[in-house]
Coordinates of C-alpha atoms (C1' of nucleotides) in Angstrom, one line a residue:
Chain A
X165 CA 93.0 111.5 48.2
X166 CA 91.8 107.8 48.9
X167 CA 93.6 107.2 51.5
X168 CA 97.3 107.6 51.4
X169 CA 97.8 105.5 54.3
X170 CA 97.3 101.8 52.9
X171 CA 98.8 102.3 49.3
X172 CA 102.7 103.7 50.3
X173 CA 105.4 102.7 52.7
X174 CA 104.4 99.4 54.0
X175 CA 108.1 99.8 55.5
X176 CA 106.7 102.5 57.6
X177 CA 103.9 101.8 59.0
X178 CA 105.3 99.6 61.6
X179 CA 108.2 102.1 62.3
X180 CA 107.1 103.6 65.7
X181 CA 109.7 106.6 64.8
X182 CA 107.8 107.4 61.3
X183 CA 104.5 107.5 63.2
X184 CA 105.5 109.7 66.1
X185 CA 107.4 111.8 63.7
X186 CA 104.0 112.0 61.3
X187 CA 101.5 112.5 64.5
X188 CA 104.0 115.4 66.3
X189 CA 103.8 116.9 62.8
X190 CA 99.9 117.3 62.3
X191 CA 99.9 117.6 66.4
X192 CA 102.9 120.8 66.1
X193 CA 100.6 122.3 63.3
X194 CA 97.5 122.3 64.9
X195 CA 99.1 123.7 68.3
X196 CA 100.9 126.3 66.9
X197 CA 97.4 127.4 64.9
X198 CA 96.0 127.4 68.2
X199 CA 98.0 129.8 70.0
X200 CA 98.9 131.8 67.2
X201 CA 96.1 134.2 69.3
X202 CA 98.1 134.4 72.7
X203 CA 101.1 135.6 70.5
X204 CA 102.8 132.0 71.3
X205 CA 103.9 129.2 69.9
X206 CA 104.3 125.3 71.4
X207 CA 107.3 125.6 72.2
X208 CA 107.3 128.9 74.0
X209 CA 103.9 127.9 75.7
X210 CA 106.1 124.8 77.3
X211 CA 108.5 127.1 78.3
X212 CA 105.8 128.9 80.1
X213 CA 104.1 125.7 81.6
X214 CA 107.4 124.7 83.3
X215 CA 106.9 128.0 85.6
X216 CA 103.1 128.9 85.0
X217 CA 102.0 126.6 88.4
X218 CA 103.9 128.9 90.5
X219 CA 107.3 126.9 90.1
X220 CA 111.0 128.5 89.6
X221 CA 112.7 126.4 87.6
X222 CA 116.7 127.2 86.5
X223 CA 117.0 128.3 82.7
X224 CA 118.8 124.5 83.0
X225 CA 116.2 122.3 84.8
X226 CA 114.0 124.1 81.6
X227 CA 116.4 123.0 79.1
X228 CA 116.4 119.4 80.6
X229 CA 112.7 119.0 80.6
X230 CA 111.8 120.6 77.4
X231 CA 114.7 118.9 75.9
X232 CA 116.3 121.8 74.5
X233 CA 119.6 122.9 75.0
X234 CA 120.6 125.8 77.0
X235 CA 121.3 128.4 74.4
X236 CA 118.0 127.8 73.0
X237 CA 115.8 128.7 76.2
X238 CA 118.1 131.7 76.4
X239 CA 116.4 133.2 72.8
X240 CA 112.3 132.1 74.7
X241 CA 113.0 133.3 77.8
X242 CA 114.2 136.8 76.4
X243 CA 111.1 136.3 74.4
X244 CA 108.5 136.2 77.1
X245 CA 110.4 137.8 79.1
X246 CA 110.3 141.3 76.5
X247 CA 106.3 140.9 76.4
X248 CA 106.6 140.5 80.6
X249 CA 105.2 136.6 80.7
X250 CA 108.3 135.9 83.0
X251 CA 111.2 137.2 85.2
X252 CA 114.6 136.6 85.7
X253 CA 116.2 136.6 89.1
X254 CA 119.6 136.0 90.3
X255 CA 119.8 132.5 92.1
X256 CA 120.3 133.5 95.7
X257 CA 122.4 130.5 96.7
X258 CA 123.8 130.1 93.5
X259 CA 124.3 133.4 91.6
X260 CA 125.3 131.6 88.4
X261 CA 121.9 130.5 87.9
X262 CA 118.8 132.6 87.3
X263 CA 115.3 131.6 88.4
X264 CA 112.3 131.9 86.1
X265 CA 109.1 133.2 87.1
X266 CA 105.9 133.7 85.8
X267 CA 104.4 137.1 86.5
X268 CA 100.6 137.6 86.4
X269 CA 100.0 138.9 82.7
X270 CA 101.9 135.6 82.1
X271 CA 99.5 133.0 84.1
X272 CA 96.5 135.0 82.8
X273 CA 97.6 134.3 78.8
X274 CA 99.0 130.7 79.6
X275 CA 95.0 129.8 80.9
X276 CA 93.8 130.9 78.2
X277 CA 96.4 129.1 75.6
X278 CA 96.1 126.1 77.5
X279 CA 92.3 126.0 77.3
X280 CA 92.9 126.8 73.3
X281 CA 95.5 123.7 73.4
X282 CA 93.0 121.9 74.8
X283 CA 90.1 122.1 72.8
X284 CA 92.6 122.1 69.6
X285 CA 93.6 118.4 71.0
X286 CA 90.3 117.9 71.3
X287 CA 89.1 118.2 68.2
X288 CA 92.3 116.3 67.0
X289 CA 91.0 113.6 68.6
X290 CA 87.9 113.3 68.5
X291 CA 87.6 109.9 67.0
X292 CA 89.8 108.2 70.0
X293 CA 87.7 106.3 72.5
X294 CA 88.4 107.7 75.5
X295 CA 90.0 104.1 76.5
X296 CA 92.4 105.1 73.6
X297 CA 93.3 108.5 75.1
X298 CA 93.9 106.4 78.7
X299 CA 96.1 104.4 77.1
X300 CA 97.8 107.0 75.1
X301 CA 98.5 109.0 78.1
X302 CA 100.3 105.8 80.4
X303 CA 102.1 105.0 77.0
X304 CA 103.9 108.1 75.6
X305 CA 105.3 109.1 78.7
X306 CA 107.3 105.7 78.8
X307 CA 108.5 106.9 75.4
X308 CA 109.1 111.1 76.1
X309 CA 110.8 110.0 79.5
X310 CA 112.4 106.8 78.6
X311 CA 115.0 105.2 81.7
X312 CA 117.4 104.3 79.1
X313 CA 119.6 107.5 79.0
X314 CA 119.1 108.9 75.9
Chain B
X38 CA 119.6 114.8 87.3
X39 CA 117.0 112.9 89.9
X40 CA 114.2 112.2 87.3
X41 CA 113.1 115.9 86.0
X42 CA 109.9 114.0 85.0
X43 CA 108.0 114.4 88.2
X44 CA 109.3 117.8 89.1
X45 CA 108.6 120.4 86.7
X46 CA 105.3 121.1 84.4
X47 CA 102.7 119.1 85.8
X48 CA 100.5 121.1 83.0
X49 CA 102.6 119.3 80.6
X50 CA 102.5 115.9 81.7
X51 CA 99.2 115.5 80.4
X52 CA 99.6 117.4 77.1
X53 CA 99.7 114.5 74.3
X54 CA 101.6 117.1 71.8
X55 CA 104.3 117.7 74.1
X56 CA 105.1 114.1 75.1
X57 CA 104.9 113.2 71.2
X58 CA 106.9 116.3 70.7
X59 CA 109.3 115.1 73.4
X60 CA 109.0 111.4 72.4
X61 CA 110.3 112.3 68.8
X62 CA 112.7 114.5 69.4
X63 CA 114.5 111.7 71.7
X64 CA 113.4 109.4 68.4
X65 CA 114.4 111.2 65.7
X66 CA 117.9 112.2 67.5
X67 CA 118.8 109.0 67.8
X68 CA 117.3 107.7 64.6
X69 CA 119.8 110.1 62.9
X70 CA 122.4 108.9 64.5
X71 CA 122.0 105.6 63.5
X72 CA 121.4 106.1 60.0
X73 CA 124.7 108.6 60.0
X74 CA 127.0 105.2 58.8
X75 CA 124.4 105.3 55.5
X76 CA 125.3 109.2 55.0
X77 CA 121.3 108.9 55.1
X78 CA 118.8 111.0 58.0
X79 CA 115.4 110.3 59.2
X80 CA 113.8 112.4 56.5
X81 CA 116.0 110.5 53.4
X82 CA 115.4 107.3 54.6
X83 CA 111.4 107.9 54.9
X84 CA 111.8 108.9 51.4
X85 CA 113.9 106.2 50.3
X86 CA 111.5 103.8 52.2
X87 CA 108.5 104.8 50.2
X88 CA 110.1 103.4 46.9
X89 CA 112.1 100.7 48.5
X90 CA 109.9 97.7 48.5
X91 CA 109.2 98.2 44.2
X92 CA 106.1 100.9 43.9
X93 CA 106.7 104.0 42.3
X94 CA 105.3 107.1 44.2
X95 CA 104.9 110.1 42.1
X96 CA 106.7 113.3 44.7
X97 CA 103.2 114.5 44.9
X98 CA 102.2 110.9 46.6
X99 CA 106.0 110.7 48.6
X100 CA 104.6 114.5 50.1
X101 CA 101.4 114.0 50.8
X102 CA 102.1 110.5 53.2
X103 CA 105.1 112.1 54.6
X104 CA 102.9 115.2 54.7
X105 CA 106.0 117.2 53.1
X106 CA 105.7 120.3 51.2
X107 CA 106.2 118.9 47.5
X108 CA 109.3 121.3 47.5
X109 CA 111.0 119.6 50.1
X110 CA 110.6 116.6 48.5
X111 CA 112.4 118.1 45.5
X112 CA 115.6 119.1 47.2
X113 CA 115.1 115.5 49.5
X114 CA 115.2 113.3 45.8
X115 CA 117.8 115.4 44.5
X116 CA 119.8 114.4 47.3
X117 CA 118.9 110.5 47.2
X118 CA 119.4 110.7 43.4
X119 CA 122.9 112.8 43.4
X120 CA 124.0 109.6 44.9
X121 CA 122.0 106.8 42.6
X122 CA 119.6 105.3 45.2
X123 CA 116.8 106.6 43.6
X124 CA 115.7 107.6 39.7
X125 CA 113.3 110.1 38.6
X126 CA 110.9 108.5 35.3
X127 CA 108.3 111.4 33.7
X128 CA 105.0 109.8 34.2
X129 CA 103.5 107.4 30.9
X130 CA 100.2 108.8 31.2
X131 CA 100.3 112.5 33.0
X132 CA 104.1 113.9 32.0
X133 CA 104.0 116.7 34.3
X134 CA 104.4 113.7 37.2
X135 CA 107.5 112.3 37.8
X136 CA 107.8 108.6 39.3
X137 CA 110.8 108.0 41.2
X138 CA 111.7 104.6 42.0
X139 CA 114.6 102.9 43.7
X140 CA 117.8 101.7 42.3
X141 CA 119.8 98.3 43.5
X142 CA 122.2 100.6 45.3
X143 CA 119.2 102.1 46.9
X144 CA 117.1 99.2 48.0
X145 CA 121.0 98.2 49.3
X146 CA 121.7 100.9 51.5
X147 CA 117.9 100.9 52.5
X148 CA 117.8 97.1 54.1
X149 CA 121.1 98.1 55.7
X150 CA 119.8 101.3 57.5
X151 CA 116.3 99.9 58.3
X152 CA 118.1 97.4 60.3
X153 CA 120.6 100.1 61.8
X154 CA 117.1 101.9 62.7
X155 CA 115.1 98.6 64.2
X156 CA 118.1 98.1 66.3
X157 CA 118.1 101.6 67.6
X158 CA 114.9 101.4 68.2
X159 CA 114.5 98.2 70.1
X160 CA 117.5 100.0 72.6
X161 CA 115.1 103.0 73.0
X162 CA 112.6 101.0 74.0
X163 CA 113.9 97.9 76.0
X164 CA 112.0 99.1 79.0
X165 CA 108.4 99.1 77.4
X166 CA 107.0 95.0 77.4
X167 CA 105.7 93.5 74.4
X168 CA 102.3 95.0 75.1
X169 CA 102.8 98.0 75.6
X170 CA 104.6 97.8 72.2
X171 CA 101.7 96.3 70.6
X172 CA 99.3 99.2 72.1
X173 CA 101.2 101.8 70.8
X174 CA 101.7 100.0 67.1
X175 CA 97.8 100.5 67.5
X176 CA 97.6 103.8 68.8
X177 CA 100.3 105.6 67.1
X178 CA 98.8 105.1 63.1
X179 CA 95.2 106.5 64.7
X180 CA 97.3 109.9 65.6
X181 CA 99.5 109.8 62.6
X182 CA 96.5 109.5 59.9
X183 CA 93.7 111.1 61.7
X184 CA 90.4 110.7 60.0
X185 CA 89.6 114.3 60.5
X186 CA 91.2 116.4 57.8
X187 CA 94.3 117.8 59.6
Chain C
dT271 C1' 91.6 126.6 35.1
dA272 C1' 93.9 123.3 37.9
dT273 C1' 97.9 120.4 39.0
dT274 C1' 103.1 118.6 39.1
dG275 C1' 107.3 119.8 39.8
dT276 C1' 110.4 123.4 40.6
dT277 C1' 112.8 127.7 42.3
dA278 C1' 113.3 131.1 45.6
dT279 C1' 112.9 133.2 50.1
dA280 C1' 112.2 133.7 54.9
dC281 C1' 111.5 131.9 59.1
dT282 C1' 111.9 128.3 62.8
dC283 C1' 114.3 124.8 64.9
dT284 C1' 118.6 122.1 66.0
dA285 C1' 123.4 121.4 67.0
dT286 C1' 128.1 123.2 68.3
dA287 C1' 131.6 125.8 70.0
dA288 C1' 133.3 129.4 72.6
dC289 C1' 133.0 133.0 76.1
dT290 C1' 131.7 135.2 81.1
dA291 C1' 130.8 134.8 85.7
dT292 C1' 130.4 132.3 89.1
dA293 C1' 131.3 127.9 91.9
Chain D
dT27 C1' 138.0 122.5 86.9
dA28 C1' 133.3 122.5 86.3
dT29 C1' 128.7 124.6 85.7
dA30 C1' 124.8 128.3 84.3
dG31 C1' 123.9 131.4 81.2
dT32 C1' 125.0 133.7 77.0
dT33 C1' 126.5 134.7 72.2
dA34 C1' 127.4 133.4 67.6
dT35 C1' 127.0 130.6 63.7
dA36 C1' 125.8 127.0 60.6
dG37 C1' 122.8 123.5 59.2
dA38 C1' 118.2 121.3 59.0
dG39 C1' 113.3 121.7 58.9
dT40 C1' 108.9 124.4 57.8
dA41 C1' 105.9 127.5 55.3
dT42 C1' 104.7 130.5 51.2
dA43 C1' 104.6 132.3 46.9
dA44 C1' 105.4 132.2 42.2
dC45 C1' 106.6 130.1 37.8
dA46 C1' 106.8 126.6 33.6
dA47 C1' 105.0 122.6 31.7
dT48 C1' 101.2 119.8 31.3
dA49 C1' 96.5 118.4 32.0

DNA sequence: TATTGTTATACTCTATAACTATA
DNA sequence: TATAGTTATAGAGTATAACAATA
């Protein structure tokens, strides 16, 4: 071991991409270890979260938040949706569109993944200061939601 | 459009491993794109990077500070080597290692696509001041090698 | 016995294109 | 024509297990 950071890559380690890439890695791992319990995983925990406060988003507004496309929500929706997390319905203005909906069984397991996300993350960080974790939280939504169109 | 951020998954706002997830996905997508002119990706270069400035990394070492399975690192120097940017050398001292190292062709094509990827990243990130840059060249190596064993 | 590289396999994720039904 | 959802498919990334050569 020793340290793997300080010997390789000096070229990387002031690459913003390498590190984000490196933390969403170990961060990924972690969260999917976490829900592995709750049957989910972090990507169809997010999916949940878009509709778990009681919101109905469109399959789309999903696929634009989550940044996924389209066909990919499809596959996590019929997911939860087969182990009843969430509902489909029929857009009433527009019928093209189908509203998702987070049914009861479906708020009751995303509390308790969340709380396991949260105490994974915890853990993960422990050794931030909790001025780091401030500043962590103003700065990488500048970088997940960035004005420049992507 | 009209700025998804604010409407959908409050719960998510505050999750650091979704807005790294999201930050890198935005990152990686268009780091790919820029390094498509080098018929290199994201994952290639960081390999081609670890050898690029002279060492010689063992795959076990390239793995473990790209945190790579070793056998991905296989088919990933394969790749790099197919097309003479980098050599394998059995180790002098343990010959079950092998050291692989970078060829003039690869240190070439690496100086070329590092700048292809600066540039792309100083577009990404026009909006964020010099800073906020500076913060998250901090803050990102603290997330990426975490003192607690991942 | 343990470790390096390798092969193989299966699964997840990503990226496209095309189709349907609505608008 | 354009958009929401869907289906299908291929390619890239991830995770494991097992093996040969070497330590």
């Amino acid at each position: 071991m020793s340290s793997e950071r300080d010997d390789l890559g000096a070229a990387l380690m002031d690459d913003l991409s390498f590190l984000l890439a490196r933390a969403t890695a170990i961060s990924m791992s972690a969260g999917n270890r976490a829900l592995t319990p709750f049957g989910l995983r972090v990507r169809s925990y997010s999916v949940l979260a878009t509709c778990a406060d009681g919101q109905r988003p469109t399959q789309r507004a999903i696929a634009d938040y989550l940044r996924l496309d389209p066909s990919q929500v499809v596959a996590l929706v019929d997911d939860l949706e087969s182990r009843g997390f969430v509902q489909r319905t029929v857009g009433a203005r527009d019928r093209r569109s189908k509203a998702i909906s987070c049914t009861p069984a479906g708020r009751e397991v995303f509390v308790g993944a969340r709380e396991a996300l949260k105490e994974a993350e915890r853990t993960l960080h422990a050794d931030l200061s909790p001025d780091e974790r401030l500043a962590l939280s103003a700065l990488l939504p500048r970088l997940a939601f960035p004005t420049t169109s992507e």
